Coordinates of C-alpha atoms in Angstrom, one line a residue:
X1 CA 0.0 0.0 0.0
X2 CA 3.0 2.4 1.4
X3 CA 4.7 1.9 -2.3
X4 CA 1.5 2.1 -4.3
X5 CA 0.6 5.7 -2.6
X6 CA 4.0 6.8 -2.9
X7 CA 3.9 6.3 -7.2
X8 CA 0.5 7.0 -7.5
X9 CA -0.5 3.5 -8.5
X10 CA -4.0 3.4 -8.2
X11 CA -5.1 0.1 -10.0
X12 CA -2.4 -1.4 -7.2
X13 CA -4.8 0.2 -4.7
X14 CA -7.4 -0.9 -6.2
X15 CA -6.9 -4.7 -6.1
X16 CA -5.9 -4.3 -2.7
X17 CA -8.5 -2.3 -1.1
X18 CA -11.8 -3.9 0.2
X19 CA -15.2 -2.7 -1.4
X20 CA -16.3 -1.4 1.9
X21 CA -13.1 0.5 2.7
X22 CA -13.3 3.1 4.8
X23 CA -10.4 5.5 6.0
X24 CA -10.0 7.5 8.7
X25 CA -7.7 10.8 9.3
X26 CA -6.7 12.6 12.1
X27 CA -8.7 15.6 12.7
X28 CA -6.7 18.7 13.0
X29 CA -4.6 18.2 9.6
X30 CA -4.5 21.4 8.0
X31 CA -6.6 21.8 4.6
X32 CA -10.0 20.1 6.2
X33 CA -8.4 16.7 5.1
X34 CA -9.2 14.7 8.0
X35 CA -12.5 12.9 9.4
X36 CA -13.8 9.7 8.1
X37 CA -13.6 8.7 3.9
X38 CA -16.5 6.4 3.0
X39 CA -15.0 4.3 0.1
X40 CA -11.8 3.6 -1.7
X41 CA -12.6 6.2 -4.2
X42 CA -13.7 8.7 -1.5
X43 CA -10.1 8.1 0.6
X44 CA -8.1 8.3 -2.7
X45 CA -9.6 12.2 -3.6
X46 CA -10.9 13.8 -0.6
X47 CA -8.2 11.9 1.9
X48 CA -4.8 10.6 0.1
X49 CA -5.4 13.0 -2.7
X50 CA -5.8 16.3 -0.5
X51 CA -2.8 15.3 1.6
X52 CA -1.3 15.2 -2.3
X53 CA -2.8 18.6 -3.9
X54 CA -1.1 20.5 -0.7
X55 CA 2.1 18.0 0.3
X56 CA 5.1 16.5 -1.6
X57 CA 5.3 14.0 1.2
X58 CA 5.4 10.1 1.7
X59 CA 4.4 7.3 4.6
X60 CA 7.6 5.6 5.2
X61 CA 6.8 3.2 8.0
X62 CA 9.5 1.0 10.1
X63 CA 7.5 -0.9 12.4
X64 CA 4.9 -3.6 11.9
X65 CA 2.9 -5.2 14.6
X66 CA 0.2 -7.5 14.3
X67 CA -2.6 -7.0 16.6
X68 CA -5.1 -9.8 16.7
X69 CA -6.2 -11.9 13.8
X70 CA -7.2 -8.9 11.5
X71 CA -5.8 -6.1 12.3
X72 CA -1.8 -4.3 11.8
X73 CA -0.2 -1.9 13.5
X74 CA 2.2 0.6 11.0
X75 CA 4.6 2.9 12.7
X76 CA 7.0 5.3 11.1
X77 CA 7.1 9.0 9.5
X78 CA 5.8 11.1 7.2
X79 CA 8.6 12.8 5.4
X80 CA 8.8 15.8 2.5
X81 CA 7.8 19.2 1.7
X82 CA 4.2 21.1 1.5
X83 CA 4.0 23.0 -1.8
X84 CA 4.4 26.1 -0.1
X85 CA 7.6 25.1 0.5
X86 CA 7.8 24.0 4.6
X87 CA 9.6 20.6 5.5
X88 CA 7.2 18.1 7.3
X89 CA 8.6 15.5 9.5
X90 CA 6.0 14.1 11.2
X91 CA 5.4 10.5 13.0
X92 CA 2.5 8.3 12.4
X93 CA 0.8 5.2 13.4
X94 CA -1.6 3.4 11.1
X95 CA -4.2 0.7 12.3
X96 CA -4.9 -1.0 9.0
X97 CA -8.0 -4.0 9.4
X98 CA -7.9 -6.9 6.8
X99 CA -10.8 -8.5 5.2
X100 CA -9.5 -11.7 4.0
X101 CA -6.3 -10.7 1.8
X102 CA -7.7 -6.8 1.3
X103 CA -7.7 -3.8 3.4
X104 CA -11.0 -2.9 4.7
X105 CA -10.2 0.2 7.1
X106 CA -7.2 2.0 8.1
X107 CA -6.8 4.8 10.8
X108 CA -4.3 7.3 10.8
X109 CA -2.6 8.6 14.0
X110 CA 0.0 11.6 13.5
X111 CA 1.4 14.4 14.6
X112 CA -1.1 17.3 12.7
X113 CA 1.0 20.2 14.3
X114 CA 3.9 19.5 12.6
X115 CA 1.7 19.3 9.3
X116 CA 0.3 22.7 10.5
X117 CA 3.7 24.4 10.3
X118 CA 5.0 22.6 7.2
X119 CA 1.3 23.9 5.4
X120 CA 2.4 27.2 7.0
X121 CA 0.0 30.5 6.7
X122 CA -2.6 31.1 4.0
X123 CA -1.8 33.2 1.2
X124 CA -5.4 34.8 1.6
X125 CA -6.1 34.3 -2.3
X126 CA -9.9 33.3 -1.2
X127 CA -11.9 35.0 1.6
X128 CA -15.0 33.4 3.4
X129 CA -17.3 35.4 5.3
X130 CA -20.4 34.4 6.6
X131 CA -23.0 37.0 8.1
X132 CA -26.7 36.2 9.1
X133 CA -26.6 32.8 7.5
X134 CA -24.8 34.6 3.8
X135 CA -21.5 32.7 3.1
X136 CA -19.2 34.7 0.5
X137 CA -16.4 33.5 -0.9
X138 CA -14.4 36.1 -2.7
X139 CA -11.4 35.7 -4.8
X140 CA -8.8 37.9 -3.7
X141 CA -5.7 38.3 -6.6
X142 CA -7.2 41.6 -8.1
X143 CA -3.6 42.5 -9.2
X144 CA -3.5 39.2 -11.3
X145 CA -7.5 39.1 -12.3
X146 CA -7.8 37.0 -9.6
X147 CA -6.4 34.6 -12.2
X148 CA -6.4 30.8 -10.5
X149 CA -3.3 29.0 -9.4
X150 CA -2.7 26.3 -7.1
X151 CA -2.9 28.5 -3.8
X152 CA -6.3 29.8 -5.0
X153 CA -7.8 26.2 -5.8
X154 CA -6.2 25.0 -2.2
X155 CA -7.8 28.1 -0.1
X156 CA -10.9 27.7 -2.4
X157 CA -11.2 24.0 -2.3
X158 CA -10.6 24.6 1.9
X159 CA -13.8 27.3 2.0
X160 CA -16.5 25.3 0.7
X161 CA -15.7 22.5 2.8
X162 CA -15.6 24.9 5.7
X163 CA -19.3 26.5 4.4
X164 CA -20.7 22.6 3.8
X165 CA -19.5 22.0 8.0
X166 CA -21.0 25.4 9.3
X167 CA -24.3 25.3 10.4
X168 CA -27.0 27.8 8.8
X169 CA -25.5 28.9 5.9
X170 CA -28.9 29.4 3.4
X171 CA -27.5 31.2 0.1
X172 CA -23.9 31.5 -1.2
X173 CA -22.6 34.4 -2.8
X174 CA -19.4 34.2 -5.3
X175 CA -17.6 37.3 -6.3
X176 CA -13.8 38.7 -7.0
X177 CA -12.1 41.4 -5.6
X178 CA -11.4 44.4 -7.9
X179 CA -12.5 44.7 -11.5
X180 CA -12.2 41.2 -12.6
X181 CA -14.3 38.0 -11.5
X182 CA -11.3 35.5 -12.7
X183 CA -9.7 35.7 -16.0
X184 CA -9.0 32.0 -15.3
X185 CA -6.4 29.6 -15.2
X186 CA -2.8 32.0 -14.3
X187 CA -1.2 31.7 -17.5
X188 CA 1.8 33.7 -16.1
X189 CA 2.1 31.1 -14.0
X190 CA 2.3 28.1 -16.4
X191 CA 4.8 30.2 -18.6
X192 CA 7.1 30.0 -15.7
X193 CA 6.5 26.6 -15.4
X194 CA 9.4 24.1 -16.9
X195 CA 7.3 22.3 -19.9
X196 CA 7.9 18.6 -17.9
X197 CA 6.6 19.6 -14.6
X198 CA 3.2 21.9 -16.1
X199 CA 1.4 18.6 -16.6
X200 CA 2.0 17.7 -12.8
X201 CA 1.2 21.2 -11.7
X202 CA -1.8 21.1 -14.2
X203 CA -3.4 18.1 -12.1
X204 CA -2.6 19.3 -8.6
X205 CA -4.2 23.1 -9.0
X206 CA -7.3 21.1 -11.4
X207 CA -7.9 18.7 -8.7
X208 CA -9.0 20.7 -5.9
X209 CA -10.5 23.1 -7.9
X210 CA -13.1 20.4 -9.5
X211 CA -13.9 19.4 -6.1
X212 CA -14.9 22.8 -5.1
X213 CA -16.8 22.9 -8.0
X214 CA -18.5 19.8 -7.7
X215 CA -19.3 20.6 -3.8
X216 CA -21.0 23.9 -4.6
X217 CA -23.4 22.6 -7.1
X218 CA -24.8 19.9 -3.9
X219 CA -25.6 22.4 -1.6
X220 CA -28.8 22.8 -0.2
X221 CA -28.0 26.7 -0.3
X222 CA -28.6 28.6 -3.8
X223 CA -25.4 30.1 -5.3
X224 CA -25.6 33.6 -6.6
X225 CA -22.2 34.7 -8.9
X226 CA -21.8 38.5 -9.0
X227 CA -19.6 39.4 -12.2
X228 CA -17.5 42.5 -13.2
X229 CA -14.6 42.4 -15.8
X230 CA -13.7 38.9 -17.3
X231 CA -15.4 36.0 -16.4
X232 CA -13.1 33.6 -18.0
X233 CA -11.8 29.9 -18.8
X234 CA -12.1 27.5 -15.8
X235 CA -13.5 30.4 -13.9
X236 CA -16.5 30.0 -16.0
X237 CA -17.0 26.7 -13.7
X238 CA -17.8 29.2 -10.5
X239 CA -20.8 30.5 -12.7
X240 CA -22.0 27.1 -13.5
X241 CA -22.2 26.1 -10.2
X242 CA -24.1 29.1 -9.3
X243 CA -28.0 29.4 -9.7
X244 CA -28.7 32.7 -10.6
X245 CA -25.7 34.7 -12.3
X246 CA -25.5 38.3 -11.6
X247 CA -23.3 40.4 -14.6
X248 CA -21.7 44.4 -14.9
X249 CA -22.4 46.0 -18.3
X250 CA -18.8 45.8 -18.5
X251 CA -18.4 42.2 -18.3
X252 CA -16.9 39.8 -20.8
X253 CA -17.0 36.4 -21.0
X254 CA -14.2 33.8 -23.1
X255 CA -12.8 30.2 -22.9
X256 CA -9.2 30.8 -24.2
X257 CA -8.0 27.6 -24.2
X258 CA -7.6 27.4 -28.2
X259 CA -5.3 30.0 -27.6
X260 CA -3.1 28.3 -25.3
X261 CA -3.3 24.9 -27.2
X262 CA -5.4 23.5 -23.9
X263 CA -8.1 22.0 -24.0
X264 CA -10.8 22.9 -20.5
X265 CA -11.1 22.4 -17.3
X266 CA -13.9 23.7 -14.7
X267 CA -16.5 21.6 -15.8
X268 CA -17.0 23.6 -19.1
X269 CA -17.3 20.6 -21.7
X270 CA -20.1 18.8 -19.5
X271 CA -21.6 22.4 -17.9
X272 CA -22.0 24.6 -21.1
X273 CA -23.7 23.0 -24.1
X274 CA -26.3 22.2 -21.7
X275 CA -26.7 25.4 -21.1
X276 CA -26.5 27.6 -24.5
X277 CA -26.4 24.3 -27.1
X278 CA -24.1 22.3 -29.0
X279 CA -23.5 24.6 -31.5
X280 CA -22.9 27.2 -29.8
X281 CA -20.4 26.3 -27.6
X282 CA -18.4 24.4 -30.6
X283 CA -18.3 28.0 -31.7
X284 CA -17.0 29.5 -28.3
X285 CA -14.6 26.7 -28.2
X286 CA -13.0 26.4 -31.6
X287 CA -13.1 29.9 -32.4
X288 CA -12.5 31.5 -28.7
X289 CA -15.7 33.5 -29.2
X290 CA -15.5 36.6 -26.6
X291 CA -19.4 37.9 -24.9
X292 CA -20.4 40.7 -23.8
X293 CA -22.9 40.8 -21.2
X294 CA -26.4 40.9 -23.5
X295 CA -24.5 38.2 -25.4
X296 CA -24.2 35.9 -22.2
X297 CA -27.9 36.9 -21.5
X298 CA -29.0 35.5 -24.9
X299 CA -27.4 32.5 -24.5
X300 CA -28.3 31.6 -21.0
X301 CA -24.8 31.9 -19.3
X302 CA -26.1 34.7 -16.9
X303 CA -29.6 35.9 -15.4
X304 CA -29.4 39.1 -15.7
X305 CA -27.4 42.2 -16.3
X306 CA -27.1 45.6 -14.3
X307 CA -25.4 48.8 -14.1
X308 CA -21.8 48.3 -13.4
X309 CA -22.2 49.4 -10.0
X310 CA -24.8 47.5 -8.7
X311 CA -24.0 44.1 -9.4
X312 CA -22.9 42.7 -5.7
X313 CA -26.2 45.3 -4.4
X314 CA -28.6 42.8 -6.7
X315 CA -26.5 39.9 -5.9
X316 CA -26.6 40.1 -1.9
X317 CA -30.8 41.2 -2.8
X318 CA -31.5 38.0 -4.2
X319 CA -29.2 36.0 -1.3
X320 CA -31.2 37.7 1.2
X321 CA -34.2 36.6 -0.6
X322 CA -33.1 33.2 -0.8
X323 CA -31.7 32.9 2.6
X324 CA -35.0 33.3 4.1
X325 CA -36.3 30.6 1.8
X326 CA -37.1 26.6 2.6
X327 CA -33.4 26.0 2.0
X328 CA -34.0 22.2 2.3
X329 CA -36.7 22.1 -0.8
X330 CA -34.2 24.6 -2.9
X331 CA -31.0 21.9 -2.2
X332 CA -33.8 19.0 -3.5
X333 CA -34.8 21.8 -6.4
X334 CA -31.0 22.3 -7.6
X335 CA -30.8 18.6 -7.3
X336 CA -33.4 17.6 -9.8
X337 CA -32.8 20.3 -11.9
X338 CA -29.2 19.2 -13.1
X339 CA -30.1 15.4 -12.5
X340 CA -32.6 16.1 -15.6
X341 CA -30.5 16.2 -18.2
X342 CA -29.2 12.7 -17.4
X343 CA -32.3 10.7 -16.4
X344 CA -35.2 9.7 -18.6
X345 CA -38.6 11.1 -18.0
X346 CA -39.9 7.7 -15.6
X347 CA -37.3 8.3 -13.4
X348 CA -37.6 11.4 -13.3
X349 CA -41.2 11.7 -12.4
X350 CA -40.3 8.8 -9.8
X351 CA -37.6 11.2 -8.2
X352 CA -39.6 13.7 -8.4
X353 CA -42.2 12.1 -6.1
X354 CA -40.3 10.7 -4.1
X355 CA -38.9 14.1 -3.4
X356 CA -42.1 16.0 -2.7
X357 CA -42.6 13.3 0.1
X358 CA -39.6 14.1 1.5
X359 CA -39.9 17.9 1.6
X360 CA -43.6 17.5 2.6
X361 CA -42.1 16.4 6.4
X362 CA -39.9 19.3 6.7
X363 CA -41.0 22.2 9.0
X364 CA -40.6 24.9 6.3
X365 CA -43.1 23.0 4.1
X366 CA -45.6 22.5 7.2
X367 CA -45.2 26.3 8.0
X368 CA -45.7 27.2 4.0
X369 CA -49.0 25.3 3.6
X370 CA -50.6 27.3 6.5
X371 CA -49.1 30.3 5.6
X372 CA -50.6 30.4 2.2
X373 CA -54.3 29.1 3.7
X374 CA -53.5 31.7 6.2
X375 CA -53.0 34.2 3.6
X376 CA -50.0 35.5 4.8
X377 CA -46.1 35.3 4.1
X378 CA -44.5 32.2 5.3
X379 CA -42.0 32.3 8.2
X380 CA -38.7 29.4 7.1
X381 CA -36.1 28.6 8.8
X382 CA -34.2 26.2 6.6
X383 CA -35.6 23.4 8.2

């Protein structure tokens, strides 16, 4: 197992992980990595793989100890570098427990202070907030477009896992700091980059950046995007994920990855001919179409457009709105809604039943029938 992590061999892990594998990491590692992994596939991207998207570091044990009929003890250390830079030299202890010849469980013991300091400080490149149940998370490299790189993927990866463990967050707002959104991926950044190790740095910052993505869209909470200057490339995945897109006048939106000779990350292959067509976005792919606001009205990529100075006014408007809505029926809403284009109508209508039911026992929907026989606004409280 030690060997497979350390290359990266997952069909290895694979074969020697049990169906029902379930890992365990010490709470307290920096980066929200730790808690319990449900599944091999779980423990390889949310546990080994976010110890990987923030460390250059392997599990080099020394000690084996068997403890009963099923069950090793691994001790050793955890030696290498975080990719900010800090050494880590940490001990562990790993309780691995065998079903037959595969490992069904394993529980990790170490020391997550010494991880703490090799992580060291964050570079502040994403901001949280959250205010009378409003989370914002707001990109913060306005002197580089709040273009993306591998510290704003980590800190933005690390902020939605924060918003899905607080407790009463009911709408979401995404925004940038200064006049851009994100003009995407940093391509000063990749130039700088030796052509042999951009690949590697490619999959590290892509990683945790698709996770974030991927969490936002499951929220219960609605996601509003407020946008000014470029909305660009695999920043164009942050608008995606939101529900109701909020745009400046002055806004632009582009892929750019013909330009580079890239191809697209942010979930913009799967996300956006659902949204404005096939044809359309073979056009904004092949021949790097630029929009300008009405343009990305037309085609469905935002709500709605303002002055340029109101957008994150309308924006926080519609997340108060929201937050005082039945967050629990919006989460099973924004569920159905992007489950649609994948199931057939049956199952659909099935889900969609089955759904009702569910949201019928919630307190919000008890309070909203009365309230409307009552004839008179309904009080939710997200429950």
């Amino acid at each position: 197992m030690y060997d497979a992590l350390s290359a990266g061999d997952r069909e290895h892990l694979d074969r020697i992980l049990h169906p029902d594998f379930v890992g365990e990491i010490a709470e307290g590692m920096p980066f929200q990595v730790g808690g319990k992994h449900d599944g091999a596939a779980a423990m390889r991207r949310n546990g080994w793989g976010g110890i990987a998207r923030h460390f250059d570091a392997r599990a080099e044990p020394d000690n084996f100890l068997e403890i009963g009929d099923d069950r090793l003890l691994a001790t050793g250390r955890y030696r290498g570098r975080s990719r900010n830079g800090g050494a880590l030299d940490a001990a562990f202890a790993h309780i691995l427990t065998f079903d037959g010849e595969r490992i069904s469980a394993l529980q990790q013991f170490t020391d997550t202070a010494r991880w703490r300091d090799a992580a060291g400080p964050t570079t502040g490149v994403v901001r949280l907030d959250i205010v009378e149940g409003i989370a914002t998370l707001r990109l913060n490299r306005p002197e580089q477009g709040n273009a993306i790189n591998e510290a704003m993927a980590s800190e933005l990866n690390a902020a939605v896992k924060a918003i899905a463990d607080a407790s009463g967050v009911r709408a979401i707002v995404i925004a940038g700091s200064g006049a851009n959104f994100t003009v995407g991926g940093d391509v000063a950044l990749f130039a700088g980059t030796e052509p042999a190790e951009l690949p590697a740095r490619l999959r590290s910052m892509i990683d945790g950046y698709h996770l974030a993505i991927e969490r936002l869209t499951g929220f219960d909470a609605p996601v509003i995007a407020a946008v000014r200057g470029a909305a660009a490339g695999g920043g164009l995945g942050l608008l995606y994920a939101a529900d109701i897109v909020v745009a400046a006048h002055d806004s632009r939106f582009a892929l750019g990855y013909a330009a580079l000779g890239l191809t697209s990350d942010g979930g913009n292959t799967w996300f956006l001919p659902r949204m404005v067509g096939m044809r359309r976005a073979q056009e904004l792919f092949l021949l790097n179409r630029r929009l300008t606001a009405d343009e990305a009205l037309a085609y469905g990529i935002v709500t709605r457009v303002v002055a340029d100075g109101e957008v994150e006014d309308e924006a926080y408007g519609i997340a108060r709105k929201l937050a005082a809505g039945p967050t629990k029926a919006y989460g099973a809403m924004r569920r159905l809604l992007r489950q649609s284009f994948e199931t057939g109508l049956t199952e659909q209508l099935g889900e969609e039943c089955e759904t009702i039911v569910v949201s019928a026992r919630t307190g919000d929907a008890q309070e909203g029938v009365v309230a409307f026989a009552s004839k008179r606004r309904p009080h939710f409280r997200g429950l």
